Amino acid sequence: MLVLDSRDAPAAERAELVTTLMAETSAATVTLAPHDDLYARMDLWQLGRLPLFRSESSGMAMSRDVRRARRDEAPIVALAVQERSTARHEQFGHQQAVAPGRLMLVDLTAPFAFSWATSGASRALQVPVEALALPPEVVREAAPRLDASPLAALVSRHVVDLFDAADRLEAGEQAAAIGAASIDLVRALLTSTHGNRQARTVHHETLLAQIHEYVRQRLRDPDLGADEIAAVHNISRRRLFALFARAGGSLEQTIISRRLEAAHDELGRPGARHKAIATVAHEWGFRDAAHFSRRFKDAFGMTPRERRAAAEASTPGSSSPA
């Protein structure tokens, strides 16, 4: 959902409109830096119970004082990845420069200050604090330590990927499941910055979610398998298989099912119609195109070619295949 696009407003009214809407959306005090072409755009998606929020603008600064912070009834934290320009963030007495690609945690129900001097953009996954099931001090103390977490790169990539697929995920049936997995990953990230018993306990509880995310990011690698996954997560193959068995599944079937789902989506995209079926199979980790076609038909009740034809027939302006 588009929340704000300054291009919709006359130039003379743009500064006031942008300032007002950004302040209303963020419940913060907003100041815009002088700019020859002042602009702002804000987009919102819903992933299960989690909002995805993207903000892009010319130079700006926003802040919340104690009075504004207390207006929120339900505590929320935003896990953001800076997309463009280096931002400045200050909260709980800690100041940091947030370069593009870096993670940042903001407690939206506590005073903070955030700004970028030139044109910038940021993507944030907003999580209710109650969903994390962590003591407030664990969340707050993790904020300045995110870069030290072994999960930082994994979670940063996860957040970016959510936005890259936001339109498709929001309308999909798996949105709630992906949202729940995202909560597990954020919980694991925050607790991994603490070397205490609680961190170890939560890490154990969320290990399967971390493995699922690792598998998702590595689906295109045909060599992805138990040895690599177990080594990366510092567990034995036996424990890896046991984790999936207790969840009522298997590692092999999980990898194959996700590859098939990804290929199914790919074959339905208009932009992929020029690709040969074998190319799509290879791109999603299947070495043998014939094996891919058999597994695809078993999973979806149609061949890859029939899937593509059905997608083409349902596209407005296209004609059904003969």
XYZ file of C-alpha atoms in Angstrom:
322
model
C 0.000 0.000 0.000
C 1.341 3.412 -0.969
C 1.236 5.673 2.092
C 2.866 8.769 0.643
C 4.304 9.936 -2.661
C 5.291 13.600 -2.715
C 5.002 13.683 -6.497
C 1.230 13.693 -6.045
C 1.384 17.136 -4.412
C 1.985 20.542 -6.033
C 5.531 21.778 -5.458
C 4.342 24.706 -3.345
C 2.525 22.370 -0.925
C 5.010 19.522 -0.961
C 7.067 20.402 2.121
C 4.018 20.776 4.356
C 2.364 17.609 3.032
C 5.500 15.484 3.427
C 6.229 16.785 6.912
C 2.655 16.252 8.077
C 2.195 12.747 6.666
C 5.619 11.508 7.773
C 4.934 12.842 11.271
C 1.508 11.193 11.394
C 2.797 7.857 10.093
C 5.790 7.686 12.415
C 4.252 9.518 15.394
C 7.484 11.505 15.469
C 8.676 15.058 15.003
C 9.917 15.389 11.404
C 12.217 18.019 9.928
C 13.134 18.189 6.241
C 16.527 19.359 5.047
C 16.553 22.097 2.377
C 16.588 20.453 -1.040
C 16.094 21.690 -4.618
C 13.870 18.696 -5.324
C 12.312 17.767 -1.999
C 10.636 14.376 -2.156
C 9.454 11.438 -0.060
C 7.810 8.080 -0.619
C 6.512 5.650 1.984
C 5.169 2.129 1.279
C 3.571 -0.411 3.603
C 2.965 -4.162 3.247
C 1.502 -6.649 5.725
C 3.244 -9.988 6.252
C 0.922 -11.943 8.515
C 0.930 -9.868 11.708
C 4.115 -8.003 10.754
C 4.189 -4.704 8.834
C 6.932 -4.116 6.270
C 7.676 -0.424 5.931
C 9.897 1.296 3.357
C 10.793 4.980 3.536
C 12.673 6.988 0.904
C 13.245 10.734 0.945
C 15.592 13.638 0.518
C 17.430 14.733 3.656
C 15.322 14.479 6.811
C 15.436 14.020 10.566
C 12.833 12.469 12.854
C 12.712 12.047 16.599
C 10.433 11.030 19.430
C 10.525 12.450 22.902
C 9.204 10.698 26.004
C 5.722 12.162 25.583
C 5.317 10.964 22.002
C 6.870 7.554 22.730
C 4.313 6.813 25.436
C 1.399 7.233 23.035
C 1.859 3.748 21.605
C -0.175 1.152 23.464
C 1.491 -1.935 21.951
C 5.327 -1.892 22.106
C 6.947 -2.461 18.722
C 10.540 -2.750 17.568
C 11.659 -2.069 14.015
C 14.502 -4.092 12.565
C 15.713 -1.975 9.672
C 18.258 -2.382 6.896
C 19.632 0.860 5.548
C 19.182 0.813 1.773
C 20.839 4.026 0.632
C 22.873 6.806 2.286
C 24.411 6.586 5.758
C 21.924 7.274 8.542
C 22.461 8.522 12.081
C 20.641 6.777 14.884
C 20.577 7.538 18.609
C 18.669 5.656 21.312
C 19.259 4.591 24.915
C 22.388 6.753 25.051
C 24.019 4.969 22.107
C 24.860 6.755 18.852
C 25.759 4.986 15.632
C 26.249 5.571 11.931
C 24.248 3.062 9.891
C 25.799 2.424 6.484
C 23.904 0.846 3.573
C 23.354 -2.866 4.180
C 23.698 -2.621 7.975
C 21.040 -3.651 10.447
C 19.562 -1.262 12.959
C 17.117 -1.869 15.813
C 14.723 0.866 16.918
C 12.380 0.590 19.891
C 9.449 2.614 18.552
C 7.986 3.089 22.011
C 11.081 4.785 23.448
C 12.681 8.155 22.604
C 14.966 8.070 19.580
C 16.527 10.277 16.911
C 17.119 9.220 13.320
C 18.278 11.133 10.254
C 20.094 11.136 6.936
C 21.691 14.221 5.446
C 21.164 13.457 1.764
C 18.762 11.314 -0.234
C 18.304 8.032 1.617
C 16.108 4.961 1.961
C 15.484 2.324 4.602
C 13.485 -0.914 4.881
C 12.077 -2.006 8.223
C 10.359 -5.110 9.554
C 8.180 -4.151 12.525
C 7.726 -6.770 15.262
C 5.462 -6.582 18.343
C 7.616 -6.908 21.454
C 5.199 -9.405 22.971
C 5.716 -11.714 19.989
C 9.442 -11.868 20.753
C 8.755 -13.148 24.292
C 11.989 -11.581 25.564
C 12.652 -9.369 28.589
C 12.825 -5.648 27.636
C 16.458 -5.427 28.733
C 17.473 -8.206 26.328
C 15.921 -6.299 23.410
C 17.389 -2.947 24.379
C 20.862 -4.224 25.155
C 20.995 -6.018 21.798
C 20.491 -2.836 19.767
C 24.128 -1.627 19.712
C 25.487 -5.193 19.363
C 23.746 -6.440 16.229
C 26.877 -6.356 14.076
C 28.608 -8.740 16.479
C 25.943 -11.417 16.074
C 26.791 -14.412 13.883
C 23.244 -14.124 12.540
C 23.495 -10.472 11.437
C 24.244 -11.167 7.754
C 21.584 -13.895 7.559
C 18.856 -11.696 9.056
C 19.878 -8.666 6.983
C 19.541 -10.730 3.817
C 16.192 -12.084 5.041
C 14.772 -8.586 5.539
C 15.967 -7.442 2.111
C 14.477 -10.554 0.479
C 11.128 -9.934 2.175
C 10.921 -6.523 0.530
C 12.068 -7.821 -2.844
C 9.114 -10.237 -2.783
C 6.712 -8.077 -0.748
C 3.929 -7.794 -3.341
C 3.838 -11.539 -3.942
C 4.210 -12.503 -0.271
C 1.476 -10.169 0.937
C -1.100 -11.833 -1.294
C 0.183 -15.364 -0.759
C -1.188 -17.996 1.575
C 2.230 -18.451 3.193
C 2.440 -14.870 4.503
C 1.525 -15.841 8.068
C 4.046 -18.696 8.137
C 6.817 -16.481 6.773
C 5.908 -13.828 9.318
C 6.162 -16.358 12.159
C 9.537 -17.566 10.885
C 10.706 -13.952 10.730
C 9.810 -13.470 14.389
C 11.886 -16.536 15.280
C 14.859 -15.164 13.351
C 14.636 -11.755 15.007
C 14.400 -13.399 18.439
C 17.455 -15.514 17.692
C 19.357 -12.460 16.434
C 18.676 -10.431 19.567
C 19.513 -13.199 22.007
C 22.655 -14.209 20.108
C 24.211 -10.917 21.176
C 24.070 -12.108 24.816
C 26.328 -14.824 26.166
C 23.913 -15.957 28.822
C 21.829 -19.049 29.397
C 18.714 -17.452 27.994
C 20.463 -16.797 24.702
C 21.468 -20.444 24.453
C 17.926 -21.582 25.235
C 16.309 -19.329 22.635
C 18.971 -20.267 20.099
C 18.021 -23.931 20.544
C 14.320 -23.126 20.150
C 14.862 -21.144 16.976
C 17.550 -23.310 15.396
C 15.114 -24.964 12.999
C 13.866 -21.539 11.850
C 17.454 -20.467 11.183
C 18.095 -23.626 9.173
C 14.933 -23.076 7.125
C 16.098 -19.550 6.336
C 19.574 -20.769 5.372
C 18.020 -23.359 3.068
C 15.791 -20.717 1.480
C 18.781 -18.511 0.716
C 20.793 -21.401 -0.754
C 18.098 -23.161 -2.785
C 19.795 -22.441 -6.109
C 22.937 -24.333 -5.080
C 22.638 -27.919 -6.387
C 25.250 -29.053 -3.839
C 23.210 -27.884 -0.853
C 22.956 -30.815 1.559
C 23.129 -32.096 5.107
C 26.923 -31.858 5.488
C 27.031 -28.157 4.631
C 23.948 -27.240 6.664
C 25.116 -29.136 9.752
C 28.603 -27.601 9.554
C 27.315 -24.051 9.137
C 25.038 -24.421 12.175
C 27.659 -26.252 14.242
C 25.559 -29.366 14.796
C 25.879 -33.010 13.798
C 24.056 -34.583 10.872
C 22.185 -36.738 13.349
C 20.876 -33.731 15.244
C 19.988 -32.005 11.977
C 17.854 -34.922 10.841
C 16.304 -35.202 14.307
C 15.216 -31.534 14.223
C 13.277 -32.114 11.010
C 11.868 -35.438 12.193
C 10.476 -33.857 15.375
C 8.821 -31.203 13.199
C 7.187 -33.942 11.117
C 9.285 -33.586 7.985
C 12.657 -34.289 6.452
C 15.526 -32.146 5.240
C 15.555 -33.666 1.765
C 11.831 -33.164 1.223
C 12.024 -29.617 2.547
C 14.733 -28.697 0.038
C 12.964 -30.371 -2.877
C 9.553 -28.894 -1.984
C 10.933 -25.378 -1.719
C 12.805 -25.709 -4.997
C 9.649 -26.939 -6.709
C 7.610 -24.061 -5.248
C 10.201 -21.556 -6.433
C 10.265 -23.079 -9.916
C 6.454 -23.068 -9.959
C 6.457 -19.327 -9.231
C 9.193 -18.732 -11.799
C 7.277 -20.503 -14.551
C 4.273 -18.313 -13.809
C 6.164 -15.031 -14.189
C 5.749 -13.199 -17.514
C 9.381 -12.103 -17.335
C 10.595 -15.718 -17.327
C 8.721 -16.951 -20.381
C 11.839 -16.774 -22.534
C 13.621 -19.329 -20.338
C 13.710 -22.970 -21.313
C 12.165 -25.401 -18.827
C 15.573 -27.019 -18.328
C 17.091 -23.615 -17.538
C 14.510 -22.970 -14.835
C 15.177 -26.430 -13.399
C 18.934 -25.855 -13.278
C 18.548 -22.383 -11.782
C 16.624 -23.885 -8.870
C 19.108 -26.622 -8.069
C 17.865 -29.531 -10.186
C 20.649 -31.132 -12.199
C 18.339 -33.408 -14.210
C 15.507 -31.695 -16.117
C 13.587 -34.966 -16.581
C 13.717 -35.675 -12.838
C 12.551 -32.106 -12.202
C 9.566 -32.558 -14.537
C 8.497 -35.790 -12.810
C 8.734 -34.270 -9.329
C 6.937 -31.136 -10.522
C 3.989 -33.131 -11.863
C 3.813 -35.213 -8.675
C 3.702 -32.022 -6.609
C 1.318 -29.874 -8.664
C -0.614 -32.282 -10.888
C 0.677 -30.671 -14.067
C 3.891 -30.587 -16.043
C 6.138 -27.493 -16.021
C 5.031 -26.766 -19.586
C 1.364 -26.948 -18.575
C 2.045 -24.601 -15.664
C 3.574 -22.044 -18.024
C 0.718 -22.389 -20.508
C -1.876 -21.898 -17.752
C -0.090 -18.763 -16.546
C 0.061 -17.351 -20.064
C -3.625 -18.060 -20.626
C -4.578 -16.192 -17.444
C -2.531 -13.100 -18.300
C -4.712 -10.211 -19.552
C -4.205 -9.586 -23.232
C -2.731 -13.007 -23.960
C -4.364 -15.721 -25.986
C -4.787 -19.257 -24.767
C -2.370 -21.748 -26.300
C -3.762 -24.011 -28.959
